[in-house]
CSV table of C-alpha atoms and ligand atoms in Angstrom, one decimal:
chain,number,residue,atom,x,y,z
A,1,MET,CA,5.1,-0.5,-88.4
A,2,SER,CA,8.6,0.2,-89.0
A,3,PRO,CA,9.1,2.4,-92.2
A,4,LEU,CA,11.1,-0.3,-94.0
A,5,LEU,CA,8.2,-2.9,-93.6
A,6,PHE,CA,5.7,-0.2,-94.4
A,7,GLU,CA,7.4,0.4,-97.9
A,8,ALA,CA,7.6,-3.2,-98.7
A,9,ALA,CA,4.0,-3.7,-98.0
A,10,SER,CA,2.9,-0.9,-100.0
A,11,ARG,CA,5.0,-2.2,-103.0
A,12,ASN,CA,3.4,-5.4,-102.6
A,13,SER,CA,0.1,-4.0,-102.5
A,14,TYR,CA,0.9,-2.0,-105.6
A,15,ILE,CA,2.1,-5.1,-107.6
A,16,LEU,CA,-0.8,-7.1,-106.6
A,17,GLY,CA,-3.0,-4.3,-107.4
A,18,GLN,CA,-2.0,-4.3,-111.0
A,19,THR,CA,-4.8,-5.4,-113.3
A,20,THR,CA,-2.7,-6.3,-116.6
A,21,PHE,CA,0.5,-8.0,-116.6
A,22,LEU,CA,3.0,-6.8,-119.2
A,23,ASP,CA,1.1,-4.0,-120.5
A,24,PHE,CA,3.7,-2.4,-123.2
A,25,SER,CA,1.5,0.5,-124.1
A,26,LYS,CA,2.2,1.9,-120.6
A,27,ILE,CA,5.8,2.7,-121.7
A,28,ALA,CA,4.9,3.5,-125.3
A,29,PRO,CA,5.9,7.1,-125.2
A,30,ASN,CA,9.4,5.8,-123.6
A,31,ILE,CA,10.0,3.5,-126.5
A,32,PRO,CA,12.0,6.0,-128.9
A,33,TYR,CA,14.0,7.1,-125.8
A,34,ILE,CA,14.9,3.5,-125.0
A,35,LEU,CA,15.7,2.5,-128.6
A,36,SER,CA,18.2,5.5,-128.9
A,37,GLY,CA,19.8,3.7,-126.0
A,38,ALA,CA,20.4,0.7,-128.4
A,39,LEU,CA,22.2,3.3,-130.8
A,40,VAL,CA,24.4,4.1,-127.7
A,41,THR,CA,25.0,0.4,-127.1
A,42,LEU,CA,25.9,-0.4,-130.5
A,43,GLN,CA,28.2,2.6,-130.9
A,44,PHE,CA,29.9,1.8,-127.8
A,45,THR,CA,30.2,-1.9,-128.8
A,46,ILE,CA,31.7,-1.0,-132.2
A,47,LEU,CA,34.3,1.4,-130.9
A,48,SER,CA,35.3,-1.0,-128.2
A,49,ALA,CA,35.7,-3.8,-130.7
A,50,VAL,CA,37.6,-1.8,-133.1
A,51,PHE,CA,40.0,-0.4,-130.5
A,52,GLY,CA,40.3,-3.6,-128.7
A,53,PHE,CA,40.8,-5.6,-132.0
A,54,SER,CA,43.7,-3.3,-132.9
A,55,LEU,CA,45.3,-3.6,-129.6
A,56,ALA,CA,44.6,-7.4,-129.9
A,57,ILE,CA,46.8,-7.7,-133.0
A,58,VAL,CA,49.7,-5.8,-131.6
A,59,LEU,CA,49.6,-8.0,-128.2
A,60,SER,CA,49.3,-11.3,-130.4
A,61,ILE,CA,52.4,-10.3,-132.4
A,62,PHE,CA,54.2,-9.6,-129.1
A,63,LYS,CA,53.0,-13.0,-127.8
A,64,ILE,CA,54.8,-14.9,-130.7
A,65,SER,CA,57.8,-12.5,-130.7
A,66,LYS,CA,61.4,-14.1,-130.2
A,67,PHE,CA,62.1,-11.1,-127.9
A,68,LYS,CA,61.2,-12.3,-124.5
A,69,PRO,CA,60.2,-9.0,-122.5
A,70,LEU,CA,57.6,-8.4,-125.2
A,71,ARG,CA,56.1,-11.9,-124.7
A,72,TRP,CA,56.4,-11.2,-120.9
A,73,PHE,CA,54.5,-8.0,-121.2
A,74,ALA,CA,51.8,-9.4,-123.5
A,75,ASP,CA,51.2,-12.5,-121.1
A,76,ILE,CA,51.2,-10.5,-117.9
A,77,TYR,CA,48.7,-8.0,-119.6
A,78,THR,CA,46.4,-10.8,-120.6
A,79,SER,CA,46.6,-12.7,-117.2
A,80,VAL,CA,45.7,-9.2,-115.4
A,81,PHE,CA,42.8,-8.4,-117.3
A,82,ARG,CA,41.6,-12.1,-117.3
A,83,GLY,CA,42.1,-12.5,-113.8
A,84,THR,CA,40.3,-9.6,-112.3
A,85,PRO,CA,36.5,-8.5,-112.7
A,86,LEU,CA,35.5,-6.2,-115.7
A,87,ILE,CA,33.3,-4.1,-113.4
A,88,LEU,CA,36.3,-3.4,-111.2
A,89,GLN,CA,38.5,-2.5,-114.1
A,90,LEU,CA,35.7,-0.2,-115.3
A,91,ALA,CA,35.3,1.5,-111.7
A,92,LEU,CA,39.2,2.0,-111.7
A,93,VAL,CA,39.1,3.7,-115.1
A,94,TYR,CA,36.1,5.9,-114.4
A,95,PHE,CA,36.5,6.7,-110.6
A,96,ALA,CA,40.0,6.1,-110.0
A,97,THR,CA,42.1,7.4,-112.9
A,98,PRO,CA,40.6,10.9,-112.6
A,99,GLN,CA,42.1,11.3,-109.3
A,100,LEU,CA,45.4,10.3,-110.9
A,101,ILE,CA,45.2,12.7,-114.1
A,102,GLY,CA,42.9,15.4,-112.8
A,103,TYR,CA,40.6,14.7,-115.7
A,104,ALA,CA,36.9,13.3,-115.3
A,105,ILE,CA,36.6,10.8,-118.1
A,106,PRO,CA,33.0,10.9,-119.4
A,107,PRO,CA,31.3,7.6,-118.9
A,108,LEU,CA,31.1,6.2,-122.3
A,109,GLN,CA,34.7,7.1,-122.7
A,110,ALA,CA,35.7,5.3,-119.7
A,111,GLY,CA,33.7,2.5,-120.9
A,112,VAL,CA,35.2,2.2,-124.3
A,113,ILE,CA,38.7,2.3,-122.8
A,114,THR,CA,37.9,-0.4,-120.3
A,115,PHE,CA,36.3,-2.7,-122.9
A,116,ALA,CA,38.9,-2.2,-125.5
A,117,LEU,CA,41.6,-3.0,-123.0
A,118,ASN,CA,39.7,-5.9,-121.7
A,119,SER,CA,38.7,-7.4,-124.9
A,120,ALA,CA,42.2,-7.2,-126.3
A,121,ALA,CA,43.3,-9.4,-123.6
A,122,TYR,CA,40.9,-12.2,-124.7
A,123,SER,CA,41.2,-11.5,-128.5
A,124,SER,CA,44.9,-11.5,-128.5
A,125,GLU,CA,44.9,-15.2,-127.4
A,126,THR,CA,42.4,-15.9,-130.1
A,127,ILE,CA,44.4,-14.2,-132.9
A,128,ARG,CA,47.6,-15.8,-131.5
A,129,GLY,CA,46.0,-19.2,-131.8
A,130,GLY,CA,44.8,-18.2,-135.4
A,131,ILE,CA,48.5,-17.1,-136.3
A,132,LEU,CA,50.1,-20.4,-135.0
A,133,ALA,CA,47.5,-22.5,-137.0
A,134,VAL,CA,48.6,-21.1,-140.1
A,135,ASP,CA,51.0,-23.9,-142.0
A,136,LYS,CA,54.5,-23.0,-141.2
A,137,GLY,CA,55.3,-23.7,-144.8
A,138,GLN,CA,53.4,-20.4,-145.6
A,139,ARG,CA,56.0,-18.6,-143.6
A,140,GLU,CA,59.0,-20.3,-145.1
A,141,ALA,CA,57.5,-19.6,-148.6
A,142,ALA,CA,57.4,-16.1,-147.9
A,143,GLN,CA,60.9,-16.1,-146.3
A,144,THR,CA,62.4,-17.8,-149.4
A,145,LEU,CA,61.0,-15.1,-151.6
A,146,GLY,CA,62.8,-12.5,-149.5
A,147,VAL,CA,59.7,-10.9,-147.9
A,148,LYS,CA,60.4,-9.0,-144.6
A,149,TYR,CA,58.7,-9.9,-141.4
A,150,PRO,CA,56.2,-7.2,-141.2
A,151,MET,CA,55.1,-7.6,-144.9
A,152,MET,CA,54.7,-11.2,-144.4
A,153,MET,CA,52.7,-10.9,-141.3
A,154,LYS,CA,50.6,-8.2,-143.1
A,155,ASP,CA,49.9,-10.0,-146.3
A,156,ILE,CA,50.6,-13.6,-145.8
A,157,ILE,CA,50.1,-14.8,-142.2
A,158,LEU,CA,47.4,-12.4,-140.7
A,159,PRO,CA,44.7,-12.7,-143.6
A,160,GLN,CA,44.9,-16.5,-143.4
A,161,ALA,CA,44.7,-16.4,-139.6
A,162,PHE,CA,41.7,-14.0,-139.5
A,163,LYS,CA,40.0,-16.3,-142.0
A,164,ASN,CA,40.0,-19.1,-139.6
A,165,ILE,CA,39.2,-17.2,-136.3
A,166,LEU,CA,36.6,-14.8,-137.9
A,167,PRO,CA,33.7,-16.7,-136.3
A,168,ALA,CA,35.3,-16.8,-132.9
A,169,LEU,CA,36.0,-12.9,-133.1
A,170,VAL,CA,32.5,-12.2,-133.9
A,171,ASN,CA,31.7,-14.4,-130.8
A,172,ASP,CA,33.9,-12.1,-128.8
A,173,SER,CA,32.1,-9.2,-130.0
A,174,ILE,CA,28.7,-10.8,-128.9
A,175,ALA,CA,30.2,-11.0,-125.5
A,176,LEU,CA,31.3,-7.5,-125.6
A,177,LEU,CA,27.9,-6.4,-126.6
A,178,LYS,CA,26.2,-8.0,-123.7
A,179,ASP,CA,28.9,-6.9,-121.2
A,180,SER,CA,28.5,-3.4,-122.5
A,181,ALA,CA,25.3,-3.1,-120.1
A,182,LEU,CA,28.1,-2.7,-117.2
A,183,VAL,CA,28.5,0.9,-118.3
A,184,SER,CA,25.1,1.8,-117.0
A,185,THR,CA,26.9,1.3,-113.6
A,186,VAL,CA,28.8,4.4,-114.3
A,187,GLY,CA,25.8,6.4,-115.6
A,188,ALA,CA,26.3,6.1,-119.3
A,189,LEU,CA,23.0,6.3,-121.0
A,190,ASP,CA,23.0,3.0,-122.9
A,191,LEU,CA,20.1,0.6,-123.4
A,192,MET,CA,20.2,-1.1,-119.9
A,193,ARG,CA,20.4,2.3,-118.2
A,194,ARG,CA,17.4,3.8,-120.2
A,195,GLY,CA,15.5,1.0,-119.2
A,196,GLN,CA,16.1,1.6,-115.6
A,197,VAL,CA,15.4,5.3,-116.0
A,198,VAL,CA,12.1,4.6,-117.5
A,199,ALA,CA,11.4,2.1,-114.9
A,200,ALA,CA,12.3,4.5,-112.1
A,201,GLU,CA,10.2,7.1,-113.5
A,202,LYS,CA,7.0,5.2,-114.0
A,203,PHE,CA,7.6,3.1,-111.1
A,204,ILE,CA,7.1,-0.1,-113.2
A,205,TYR,CA,9.6,-2.6,-113.9
A,206,PHE,CA,8.4,-5.5,-115.9
A,207,GLU,CA,7.6,-3.7,-119.1
A,208,PRO,CA,10.7,-1.6,-119.5
A,209,LEU,CA,13.3,-4.2,-118.6
A,210,ILE,CA,11.7,-6.9,-120.6
A,211,PHE,CA,11.6,-4.5,-123.4
A,212,VAL,CA,15.2,-3.7,-123.0
A,213,GLY,CA,15.9,-7.6,-122.9
A,214,ILE,CA,14.1,-8.1,-126.1
A,215,VAL,CA,16.2,-5.4,-127.7
A,216,TYR,CA,19.5,-6.9,-126.6
A,217,TYR,CA,18.4,-10.3,-127.6
A,218,VAL,CA,17.5,-9.1,-131.2
A,219,LEU,CA,20.8,-7.5,-131.4
A,220,VAL,CA,22.7,-10.6,-130.2
A,221,MET,CA,20.7,-12.9,-132.5
A,222,GLY,CA,21.4,-10.7,-135.4
A,223,LEU,CA,25.3,-11.0,-134.8
A,224,THR,CA,25.0,-14.7,-134.0
A,225,PHE,CA,23.2,-15.1,-137.4
A,226,PHE,CA,25.9,-12.9,-139.1
A,227,ALA,CA,28.5,-15.3,-137.6
A,228,GLN,CA,26.9,-18.5,-138.8
A,229,ASN,CA,26.5,-17.1,-142.3
A,230,LEU,CA,30.2,-16.1,-142.2
A,231,GLU,CA,31.1,-19.6,-141.0
A,232,THR,CA,29.2,-21.6,-143.8
A,233,ARG,CA,30.3,-19.3,-146.4
A,234,MET,CA,33.9,-19.7,-145.3
A,235,ARG,CA,33.7,-23.4,-145.1
A,236,ARG,CA,32.3,-23.4,-148.7
A,237,SER,CA,35.3,-21.5,-149.9
A,238,ASP,CA,37.8,-24.1,-148.5
B,1,MET,CA,78.6,-20.4,-156.7
B,2,ILE,CA,77.5,-22.0,-153.3
B,3,ARG,CA,80.3,-22.9,-151.0
B,4,VAL,CA,79.7,-25.1,-147.9
B,5,GLU,CA,82.5,-25.3,-145.2
B,6,PHE,CA,82.4,-27.6,-142.3
B,7,LEU,CA,78.6,-27.3,-142.0
B,8,THR,CA,77.3,-29.0,-138.9
B,9,LYS,CA,73.5,-29.0,-137.8
B,10,SER,CA,72.3,-30.5,-134.7
B,11,PHE,CA,68.8,-30.6,-133.2
B,12,GLY,CA,69.4,-30.9,-129.4
B,13,LYS,CA,71.6,-34.0,-129.1
B,14,LEU,CA,70.9,-35.2,-132.6
B,15,ASP,CA,73.7,-34.4,-134.9
B,16,VAL,CA,71.8,-34.1,-138.6
B,17,LEU,CA,74.7,-32.8,-140.6
B,18,LYS,CA,78.4,-33.6,-139.5
B,19,ASP,CA,81.0,-31.5,-141.0
B,20,ILE,CA,79.9,-31.1,-144.6
B,21,SER,CA,82.2,-29.3,-147.2
B,22,THR,CA,81.2,-28.9,-150.8
B,23,GLU,CA,80.6,-26.6,-153.6
B,24,ILE,CA,78.0,-26.0,-156.1
B,25,LYS,CA,79.2,-24.1,-159.2
B,26,ASP,CA,77.4,-21.6,-161.3
B,27,GLY,CA,75.2,-23.4,-163.8
B,28,GLU,CA,75.8,-26.9,-162.1
B,29,VAL,CA,72.6,-29.1,-161.4
B,30,ILE,CA,73.2,-31.3,-158.4
B,31,ALA,CA,70.9,-34.3,-157.2
B,32,ILE,CA,71.0,-34.9,-153.5
B,33,ILE,CA,69.9,-38.4,-152.7
B,34,GLY,CA,70.1,-40.6,-149.6
B,35,PRO,CA,67.9,-42.6,-147.3
B,36,SER,CA,65.2,-41.0,-145.2
B,37,GLY,CA,66.4,-39.1,-142.3
B,38,SER,CA,70.0,-38.9,-143.8
B,39,GLY,CA,69.7,-35.0,-143.5
B,40,LYS,CA,68.8,-34.0,-147.1
B,41,SER,CA,66.2,-31.6,-146.3
B,42,THR,CA,68.2,-30.2,-143.5
B,43,PHE,CA,71.2,-29.6,-145.8
B,44,LEU,CA,69.2,-27.7,-148.5
B,45,ARG,CA,67.5,-25.6,-145.8
B,46,CYS,CA,70.9,-24.6,-144.1
B,47,LEU,CA,71.8,-23.2,-147.7
B,48,ASN,CA,69.2,-20.4,-147.4
B,49,LEU,CA,69.3,-20.3,-143.7
B,50,LEU,CA,65.5,-21.8,-143.1
B,51,GLU,CA,67.7,-23.7,-140.7
B,52,VAL,CA,70.6,-22.0,-138.9
B,53,PRO,CA,73.6,-24.0,-138.9
B,54,THR,CA,75.1,-25.2,-135.7
B,55,ARG,CA,78.7,-24.6,-136.9
B,56,GLY,CA,80.4,-24.0,-140.2
B,57,ARG,CA,79.9,-21.5,-143.1
B,58,VAL,CA,77.7,-21.1,-146.2
B,59,TYR,CA,78.8,-18.8,-149.0
B,60,ILE,CA,76.5,-17.8,-151.8
B,61,ASP,CA,78.2,-15.5,-154.5
B,62,GLU,CA,81.0,-15.1,-151.9
B,63,ILE,CA,78.7,-13.6,-149.3
B,64,GLU,CA,78.7,-15.5,-146.1
B,65,VAL,CA,75.2,-16.1,-145.3
B,66,THR,CA,76.1,-17.6,-141.9
B,67,ASP,CA,77.3,-14.2,-140.7
B,68,PRO,CA,74.6,-12.8,-138.6
B,69,LYS,CA,75.0,-9.4,-139.8
B,70,VAL,CA,74.4,-10.2,-143.3
B,71,ASP,CA,70.8,-9.3,-144.9
B,72,ILE,CA,69.5,-12.8,-145.4
B,73,GLN,CA,66.4,-11.4,-147.1
B,74,LYS,CA,68.4,-9.8,-149.8
B,75,VAL,CA,70.4,-13.0,-150.4
B,76,ARG,CA,67.0,-15.1,-150.5
B,77,GLN,CA,65.9,-12.9,-153.5
B,78,ASN,CA,68.5,-14.7,-155.4
B,79,VAL,CA,67.9,-18.3,-154.1
B,80,GLY,CA,64.4,-19.7,-155.1
B,81,MET,CA,63.0,-22.7,-153.3
B,82,VAL,CA,60.4,-25.2,-154.2
B,83,PHE,CA,58.9,-27.3,-151.2
B,84,GLN,CA,57.3,-30.8,-151.4
B,85,HIS,CA,54.1,-29.4,-150.3
B,86,PHE,CA,54.1,-26.6,-152.8
B,87,ASN,CA,53.1,-23.7,-150.0
B,88,LEU,CA,51.2,-21.5,-152.6
B,89,PHE,CA,49.5,-18.6,-150.9
B,90,PRO,CA,45.9,-20.0,-150.6
B,91,HIS,CA,44.3,-16.6,-150.4
B,92,LYS,CA,46.0,-15.2,-153.5
B,93,THR,CA,45.2,-16.2,-157.1
B,94,VAL,CA,47.8,-17.9,-159.2
B,95,LEU,CA,48.7,-14.5,-160.7
B,96,GLN,CA,48.9,-12.6,-157.4
B,97,ASN,CA,51.0,-15.6,-156.1
B,98,LEU,CA,53.6,-14.9,-158.9
B,99,THR,CA,53.5,-11.0,-158.7
B,100,TYR,CA,53.4,-10.5,-154.9
B,101,ALA,CA,57.0,-10.8,-154.2
B,102,PRO,CA,58.4,-9.1,-157.3
B,103,VAL,CA,56.1,-6.1,-156.3
B,104,CYS,CA,56.5,-6.1,-152.5
B,105,VAL,CA,60.1,-7.1,-152.4
B,106,LYS,CA,61.7,-6.0,-155.6
B,107,GLY,CA,59.6,-3.0,-156.2
B,108,LEU,CA,58.4,-3.8,-159.5
B,109,SER,CA,55.4,-2.2,-160.9
B,110,LYS,CA,52.1,-4.2,-160.9
B,111,GLN,CA,52.1,-4.2,-165.0
B,112,ALA,CA,55.6,-5.2,-165.3
B,113,ALA,CA,55.3,-8.0,-162.6
B,114,GLU,CA,52.0,-9.4,-164.2
B,115,ALA,CA,53.5,-9.2,-167.8
B,116,LYS,CA,56.5,-11.3,-166.6
B,117,ALA,CA,54.2,-13.5,-164.6
B,118,MET,CA,52.1,-14.4,-167.8
B,119,GLU,CA,55.0,-15.0,-169.6
B,120,LEU,CA,56.2,-17.4,-166.9
B,121,LEU,CA,52.7,-19.1,-166.8
B,122,GLU,CA,52.8,-19.6,-170.5
B,123,ARG,CA,56.1,-21.4,-170.2
B,124,VAL,CA,54.6,-24.1,-167.9
B,125,GLY,CA,51.3,-24.2,-169.9
B,126,LEU,CA,49.1,-22.6,-167.3
B,127,GLU,CA,48.4,-19.2,-168.6
B,128,GLU,CA,44.6,-20.1,-168.3
B,129,LYS,CA,44.9,-20.4,-164.5
B,130,ALA,CA,46.0,-17.1,-163.9
B,131,ASP,CA,43.0,-15.9,-162.1
B,132,VAL,CA,42.3,-19.2,-160.3
B,133,PHE,CA,42.9,-19.8,-156.5
B,134,PRO,CA,45.3,-22.5,-155.8
B,135,SER,CA,42.7,-24.9,-154.3
B,136,ARG,CA,41.4,-25.4,-157.7
B,137,LEU,CA,44.6,-26.7,-159.1
B,138,SER,CA,45.8,-30.2,-159.3
B,139,GLY,CA,48.9,-31.1,-157.4
B,140,GLY,CA,51.0,-31.1,-160.6
B,141,GLN,CA,49.6,-27.8,-161.5
B,142,LYS,CA,50.3,-26.4,-158.0
B,143,GLN,CA,53.9,-27.6,-158.2
B,144,ARG,CA,54.3,-25.9,-161.5
B,145,VAL,CA,53.1,-22.7,-160.2
B,146,ALA,CA,55.3,-23.0,-157.2
B,147,ILE,CA,58.3,-23.3,-159.5
B,148,VAL,CA,57.4,-20.3,-161.6
B,149,ARG,CA,56.6,-18.3,-158.4
B,150,ALA,CA,60.1,-18.8,-157.4
B,151,LEU,CA,61.3,-17.9,-160.8
B,152,ALA,CA,59.5,-14.7,-161.0
B,153,MET,CA,62.1,-13.3,-158.7
B,154,GLU,CA,64.7,-14.2,-161.3
B,155,PRO,CA,67.0,-16.0,-159.0
B,156,ALA,CA,70.4,-17.5,-159.9
B,157,TYR,CA,69.8,-20.4,-157.7
B,158,MET,CA,67.0,-22.9,-157.1
B,159,LEU,CA,66.5,-25.3,-154.5
B,160,PHE,CA,64.1,-28.1,-154.7
B,161,ASP,CA,63.1,-30.4,-151.7
B,162,GLU,CA,61.4,-33.5,-153.0
B,163,PRO,CA,59.2,-31.6,-155.5
B,164,THR,CA,57.5,-34.4,-156.8
B,165,SER,CA,57.2,-36.7,-153.6
B,166,ALA,CA,53.6,-35.3,-152.7
B,167,LEU,CA,52.2,-35.9,-156.3
B,168,ASP,CA,50.0,-38.6,-157.7
B,169,PRO,CA,52.2,-40.6,-160.2
B,170,GLU,CA,50.6,-39.4,-163.3
B,171,MET,CA,51.4,-35.7,-162.3
B,172,VAL,CA,55.2,-36.5,-161.5
B,173,LYS,CA,56.3,-36.1,-165.3
B,174,GLU,CA,54.8,-32.7,-166.0
B,175,VAL,CA,56.7,-31.2,-163.0
B,176,LEU,CA,60.0,-33.2,-164.0
B,177,ASP,CA,59.7,-31.9,-167.5
B,178,VAL,CA,59.6,-28.3,-166.3
B,179,MET,CA,62.6,-28.8,-164.1
B,180,LYS,CA,64.5,-30.5,-166.9
B,181,ASN,CA,63.8,-27.4,-169.2
B,182,LEU,CA,64.9,-25.1,-166.3
B,183,ALA,CA,68.1,-27.1,-166.0
B,184,LYS,CA,68.9,-26.2,-169.7
B,185,THR,CA,68.7,-22.5,-169.0
B,186,GLY,CA,71.8,-22.5,-167.1
B,187,ILE,CA,70.4,-21.9,-163.6
B,188,THR,CA,72.2,-23.5,-160.7
B,189,MET,CA,69.9,-26.1,-159.1
B,190,ALA,CA,70.3,-28.2,-156.0
B,191,ILE,CA,67.6,-31.0,-156.1
B,192,VAL,CA,66.5,-33.4,-153.3
B,193,THR,CA,64.9,-36.1,-154.9
B,194,HIS,CA,63.9,-39.9,-155.0
B,195,GLU,CA,63.5,-39.8,-158.9
B,196,MET,CA,66.5,-41.9,-159.8
B,197,GLY,CA,66.0,-41.7,-163.6
B,198,PHE,CA,65.6,-37.8,-163.3
B,199,ALA,CA,68.7,-37.7,-161.2
B,200,ARG,CA,70.7,-39.7,-163.7
B,201,ASP,CA,69.3,-37.6,-166.8
B,202,VAL,CA,69.5,-34.2,-165.6
B,203,ALA,CA,72.2,-33.9,-162.7
B,204,ASP,CA,75.7,-33.0,-163.3
B,205,ARG,CA,76.8,-34.4,-160.0
B,206,VAL,CA,75.1,-36.5,-157.2
B,207,LEU,CA,75.7,-36.0,-153.6
B,208,PHE,CA,74.7,-39.2,-151.6
B,209,LEU,CA,74.2,-38.3,-148.1
B,210,ASP,CA,74.2,-40.9,-145.3
B,211,SER,CA,73.5,-40.1,-141.7
B,212,GLY,CA,74.5,-36.5,-142.0
B,213,THR,CA,77.7,-37.0,-144.0
B,214,VAL,CA,78.7,-36.9,-147.8
B,215,ALA,CA,79.0,-40.6,-148.5
B,216,GLU,CA,79.7,-40.1,-152.2
B,217,ASP,CA,80.1,-37.0,-154.5
B,218,ALA,CA,80.2,-38.2,-158.2
B,219,PRO,CA,78.9,-37.6,-161.8
B,220,PRO,CA,75.5,-39.6,-162.1
B,221,ASP,CA,77.0,-42.1,-164.5
B,222,VAL,CA,79.6,-43.0,-162.2
B,223,PHE,CA,77.6,-42.9,-159.1
B,224,PHE,CA,74.7,-45.1,-160.5
B,225,SER,CA,77.0,-47.7,-162.3
B,226,THR,CA,79.9,-48.0,-159.7
B,227,PRO,CA,79.1,-46.6,-156.2
B,228,LYS,CA,81.9,-46.9,-154.1
B,229,SER,CA,80.5,-46.9,-150.5
B,230,ALA,CA,78.7,-50.0,-149.4
B,231,ARG,CA,75.8,-47.7,-148.0
B,232,ALA,CA,75.3,-46.3,-151.5
B,233,GLN,CA,75.3,-49.7,-153.0
B,234,GLN,CA,72.8,-51.1,-150.3
B,235,PHE,CA,70.6,-47.9,-151.1
B,236,LEU,CA,70.7,-48.2,-154.9
B,237,GLU,CA,69.8,-52.0,-154.8
B,238,LYS,CA,66.7,-50.8,-152.8
B,239,VAL,CA,65.5,-48.1,-155.0
B,240,LEU,CA,66.5,-49.2,-158.4
C,301,LIG,N1,63.2,-29.1,-136.8
C,301,LIG,C1,63.7,-30.3,-136.3
C,301,LIG,N2,63.8,-30.5,-135.1
C,301,LIG,C2,64.3,-31.8,-134.6
C,301,LIG,N3,64.7,-32.7,-135.4
C,301,LIG,C3,64.6,-32.5,-136.8
C,301,LIG,C4,64.1,-31.3,-137.3
C,301,LIG,N4,64.2,-31.2,-138.6
C,301,LIG,C5,64.8,-32.3,-138.8
C,301,LIG,N5,64.9,-33.3,-137.7
C,301,LIG,C6,65.6,-34.6,-137.9
C,301,LIG,O1,66.8,-34.4,-138.5
C,301,LIG,C7,67.0,-35.6,-139.4
C,301,LIG,C8,67.2,-35.4,-140.7
C,301,LIG,O2,65.9,-34.8,-141.3
C,301,LIG,P1,65.7,-34.4,-142.7
C,301,LIG,O3,64.5,-33.8,-142.8
C,301,LIG,O4,66.9,-33.5,-143.0
C,301,LIG,O5,66.0,-35.7,-143.4
C,301,LIG,P2,65.6,-36.2,-144.9
C,301,LIG,O6,67.0,-36.7,-145.5
C,301,LIG,O7,65.2,-35.0,-145.7
C,301,LIG,O8,64.7,-37.2,-144.9
C,301,LIG,P3,63.4,-37.5,-145.8
C,301,LIG,O9,63.9,-38.2,-147.0
C,301,LIG,O10,62.3,-38.3,-145.1
C,301,LIG,O11,62.8,-36.2,-146.2
C,301,LIG,C9,65.9,-36.6,-138.9
C,301,LIG,O12,66.0,-37.6,-138.0
C,301,LIG,C10,64.7,-35.6,-138.5
C,301,LIG,O13,63.8,-36.3,-137.6
C,302,LIG,MG1,63.4,-34.3,-146.5
């Protein structure tokens, strides 16, 4: 028997030999370890969302600027980040840039940079749409009162734009939360990675991975619930 | 004083204003009337550069606002505008609508701006609505707030673009009354309106616009009793 076949056969027999299916008590001692990965995932998501969002505001203002080069820059930026795989972007930041700058970026940091840059590309489109949806009379009212452009954006246009697109932005961050599992590929000890570590250690797969899946699901549902709540509350205030 | 010299405005191939020259003296109230599409709104919006004239010059207090080097925001502080659809800031309360520009543009203290705002709200009978959001107001109340929001900047000029056209009939009077009282204060006003009775009572001069030209420029009693141009005669037959 070739070694490979032998391994497959032994794994088969191992799986078949199990008596109970989904026995979470087997990973009970590892649960705190996995759960602290959820904190890493959340921290990672929040950091990426905050940086991504700030960058998205700047990009969206570029996109509606009268100055063409700014518009070009923002459009090309968005096009590139939307047109290439996220995992490739992550690999470039984590593996390739250290060769360029001579500094090894820690996995989480590389993840936050990549995800912030990436989500800014998507959110800037959402924000641009929100800005354009604000009645142009609002802008004219501010102008006729002598309000300068930056103040008008900050106090009049953006608050109204955000009110309309807040649910969409929360959806963006839900996507971010799920996509964050990709940082496990560069070795960050997030929720996903910790599930894999436990699986590899104990040589059992179902329990840790399904447990991780449940934690993701609960996090996503929590955010979804929050988004729905926001939406109904906003509709009521109109 | 507002002085307009050879003002022309085109949207693409469409010439909306053709070579208009006129003056609005200090303290004067002019009514701008004319058929739909004749360029009334465009004319008004060229005065504060919401529309950039294609050719010609506009002077406000001898400052050429059509000069690209001029600080237009500075000029606009002195030129209030009231729109057909109010354009109140929906995310700010009535009081905040009134205090925002004085604080943010003129650098007034919050207390001073609020005191001034309350005084203005009292003037239009809306002091109880100070802490309400605009969505809670009737159309007539919204427009009165919009008027005092512009007045909070203490402008020397006020431009009105059909301020009562979006209102239910029973609310027109309350807004026109506010404007009548305002006219008495000596502020310079340019009012685009379809309210002929109001124009006759309040205006010092009527500008009748027809396809982008001033077809008639006369005191209201002359204009309404003996219009010279055939177009004005037709128009008045239809609306009176
Ligand atoms: N931003 C614009 N782009 C293209 N065309 C425009 C624009 N604004 C106005 N126009 C055109 O210019 C002409 C004059 O418009 P304007 O709004 O000044 O007329 P008006 O006299 O105010 O009419 P109304 O009584 O209906 O308000 C119209 O034919 C209109 O379609
Ligand atoms: Mg008009």
